[in-house]
Coordinates of C-alpha atoms in Angstrom, one line a residue:
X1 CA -15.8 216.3 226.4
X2 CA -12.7 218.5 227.2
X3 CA -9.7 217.5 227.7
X4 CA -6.6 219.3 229.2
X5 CA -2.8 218.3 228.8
X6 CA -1.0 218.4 232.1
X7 CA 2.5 216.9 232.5
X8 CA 2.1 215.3 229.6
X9 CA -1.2 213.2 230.6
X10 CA -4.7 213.8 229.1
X11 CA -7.7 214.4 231.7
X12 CA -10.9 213.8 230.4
X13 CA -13.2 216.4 231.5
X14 CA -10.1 218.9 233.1
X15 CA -10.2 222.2 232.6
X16 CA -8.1 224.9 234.5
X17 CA -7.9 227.7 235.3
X18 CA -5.4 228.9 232.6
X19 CA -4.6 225.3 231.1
X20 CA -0.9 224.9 229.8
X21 CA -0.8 228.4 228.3
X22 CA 1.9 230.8 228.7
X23 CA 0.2 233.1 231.5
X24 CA -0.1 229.9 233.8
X25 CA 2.8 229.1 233.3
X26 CA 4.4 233.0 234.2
X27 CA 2.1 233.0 237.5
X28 CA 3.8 229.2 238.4
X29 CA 6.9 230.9 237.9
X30 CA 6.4 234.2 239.6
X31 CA 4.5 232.8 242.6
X32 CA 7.6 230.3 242.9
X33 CA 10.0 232.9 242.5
X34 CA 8.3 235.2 245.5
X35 CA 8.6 232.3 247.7
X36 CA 12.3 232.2 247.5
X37 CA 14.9 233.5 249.7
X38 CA 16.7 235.2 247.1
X39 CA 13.6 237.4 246.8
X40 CA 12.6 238.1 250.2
X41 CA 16.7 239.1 251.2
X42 CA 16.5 241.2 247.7
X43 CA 13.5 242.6 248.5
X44 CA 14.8 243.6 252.0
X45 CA 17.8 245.0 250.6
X46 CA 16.3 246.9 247.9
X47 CA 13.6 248.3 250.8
X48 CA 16.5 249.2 253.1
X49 CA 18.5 251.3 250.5
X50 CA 15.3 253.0 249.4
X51 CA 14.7 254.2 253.2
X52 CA 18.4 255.2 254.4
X53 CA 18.6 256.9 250.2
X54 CA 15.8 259.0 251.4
X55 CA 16.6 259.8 254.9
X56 CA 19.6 260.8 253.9
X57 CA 20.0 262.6 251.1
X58 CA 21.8 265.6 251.0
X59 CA 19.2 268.2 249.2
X60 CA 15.6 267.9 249.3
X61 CA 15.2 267.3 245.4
X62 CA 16.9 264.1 245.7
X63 CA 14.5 262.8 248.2
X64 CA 12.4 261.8 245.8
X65 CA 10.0 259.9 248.4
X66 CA 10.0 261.6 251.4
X67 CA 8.7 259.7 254.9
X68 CA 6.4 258.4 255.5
X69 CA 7.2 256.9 252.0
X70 CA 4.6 257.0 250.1
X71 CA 5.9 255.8 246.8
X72 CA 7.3 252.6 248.3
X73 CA 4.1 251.9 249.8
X74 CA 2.4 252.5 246.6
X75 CA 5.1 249.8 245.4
X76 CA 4.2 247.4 248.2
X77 CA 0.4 247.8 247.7
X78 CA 1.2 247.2 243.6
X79 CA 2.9 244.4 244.1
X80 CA 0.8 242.0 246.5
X81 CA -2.1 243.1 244.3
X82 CA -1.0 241.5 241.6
X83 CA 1.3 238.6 243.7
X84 CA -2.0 237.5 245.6
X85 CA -4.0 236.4 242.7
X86 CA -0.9 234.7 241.1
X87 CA -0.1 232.6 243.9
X88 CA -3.8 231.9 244.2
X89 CA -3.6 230.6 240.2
X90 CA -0.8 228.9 241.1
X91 CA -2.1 226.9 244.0
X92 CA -5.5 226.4 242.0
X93 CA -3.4 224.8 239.0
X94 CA -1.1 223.0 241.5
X95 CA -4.6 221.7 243.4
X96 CA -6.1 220.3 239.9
X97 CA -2.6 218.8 238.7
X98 CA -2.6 217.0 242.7
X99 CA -6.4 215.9 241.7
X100 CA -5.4 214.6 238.3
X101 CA -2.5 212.7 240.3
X102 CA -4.9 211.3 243.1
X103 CA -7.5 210.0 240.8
X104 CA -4.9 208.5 238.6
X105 CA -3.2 206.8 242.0
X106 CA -7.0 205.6 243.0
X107 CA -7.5 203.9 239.5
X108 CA -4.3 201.9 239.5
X109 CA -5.0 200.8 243.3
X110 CA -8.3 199.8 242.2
X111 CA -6.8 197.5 239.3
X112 CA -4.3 195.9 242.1
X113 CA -6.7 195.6 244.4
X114 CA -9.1 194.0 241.7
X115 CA -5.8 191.9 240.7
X116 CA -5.5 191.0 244.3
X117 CA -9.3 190.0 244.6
X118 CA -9.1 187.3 241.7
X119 CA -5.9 185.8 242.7
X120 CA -7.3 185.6 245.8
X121 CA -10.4 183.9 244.4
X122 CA -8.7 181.8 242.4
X123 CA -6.7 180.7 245.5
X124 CA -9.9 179.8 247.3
X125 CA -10.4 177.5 244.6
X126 CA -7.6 175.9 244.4
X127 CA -7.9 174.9 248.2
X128 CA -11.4 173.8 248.3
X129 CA -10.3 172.0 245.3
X130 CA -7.0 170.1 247.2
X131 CA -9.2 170.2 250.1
X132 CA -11.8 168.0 248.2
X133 CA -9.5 165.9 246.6
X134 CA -7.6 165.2 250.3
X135 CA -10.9 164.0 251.2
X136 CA -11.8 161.6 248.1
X137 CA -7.8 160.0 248.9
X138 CA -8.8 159.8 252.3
X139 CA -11.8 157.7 251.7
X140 CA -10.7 156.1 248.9
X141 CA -7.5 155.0 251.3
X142 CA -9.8 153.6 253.8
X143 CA -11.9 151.7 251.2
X144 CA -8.8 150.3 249.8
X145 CA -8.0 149.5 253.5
X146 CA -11.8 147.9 254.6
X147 CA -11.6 145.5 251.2
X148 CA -7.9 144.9 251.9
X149 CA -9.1 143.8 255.4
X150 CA -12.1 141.6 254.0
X151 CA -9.6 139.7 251.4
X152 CA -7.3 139.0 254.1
X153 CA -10.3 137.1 256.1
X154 CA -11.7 135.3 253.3
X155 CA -8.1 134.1 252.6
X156 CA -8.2 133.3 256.4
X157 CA -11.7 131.6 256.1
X158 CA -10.3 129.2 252.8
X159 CA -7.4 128.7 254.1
X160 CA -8.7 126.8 257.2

C-alpha cells in the first residue's frame, strides 16, 4: 500500500498528484504568488509601460512591438498556459491535503462519539442499577414497617 507524507502525517493509500516533491511544491508557490495583489498591480504596471513604451517611441526601431501588440499577447497567451495547469495542481493537491484532513476529523469524531456511546451506556446502568436498588429499600422499608406493625399488636395482644 502507498503511502504519501503530507504535513508531516502518513496517508495510507494517498497518492498525489506530485506528492511532496519540489515541482508541487513550485506550482503551490506560483499559483499563490499569481493570486496576490502584488502581482496583479505589477503585472498591470509592467503591461502599461510596455503599451505607452511602444506608442510612443520616438523611431520605429525602438518599437519593438508595434500595435496591436503582438509580442505581449504572445506573453499573455504563454503565461496563462502554463499558470492554468499550476493553479489546477495546486487546487488538486490542496483538495487531497483537505481530504486527508476530513477523514482524519471523521475518525476522531467517531472515537468521541464511540466514547460518548459507552459512557452513556454505562450511565444507563448505573440508573437501572440505583433504580433497582430504590426499589428493593423501598420494599424492604415497608416489610420492616408491616412486621414492625405486627410486633406492636402482639405486644398489644400480651399485654392485655
Amino acid at each position: 500500500m502507498k503511502s504519501t507524507i503530507v504535513h508531516g502525517a502518513v496517508a495510507e493509500g494517498h497518492h498525489g498528484a506530485f506528492g511532496e516533491d519540489a515541482f508541487g511544491r513550485f506550482a503551490e508557490k506560483t499559483a499563490r504568488f499569481l493570486g496576490t495583489p502584488q502581482y496583479i498591480v505589477g503585472q498591470t504596471i509592467v503591461v502599461a509601460f510596455w503599451i505607452v513604451f511602444n506608442v510612443l517611441a520616438l523611431t520605429k526601431a525602438a518599437h519593438f512591438d508595434a500595435r496591436p501588440f503582438i509580442l505581449l499577447n504572445l506573453i499573455f497567451s504563454t503565461q496563462a498556459a502554463y499558470a492554468a495547469p499550476l493553479i489546477l495542481l495546486a487546487q488538486t493537491r490542496q483538495a487531497d491535503r483537505d481530504k486527508i484532513e476530513g477523514e482524519k476529523a471523521n475518525r476522531r469524531h467517531t472515537r468521541l462519539e464511540s466514547g460518548v456511546k459507552t459512557e452513556t451506556d454505562k450511565l444507563l446502568e448505573l440508573l437501572q442499577s440505583n433504580t433497582t436498588l430504590t426499589q428493593q429499600d423501598k420494599d424492604l422499608t415497608e416489610e420492616v414497617a408491616e412486621l414492625t406493625k405486627q410486633i406492636h399488636e402482639l405486644l398489644t395482644q400480651r399485654a392485655a
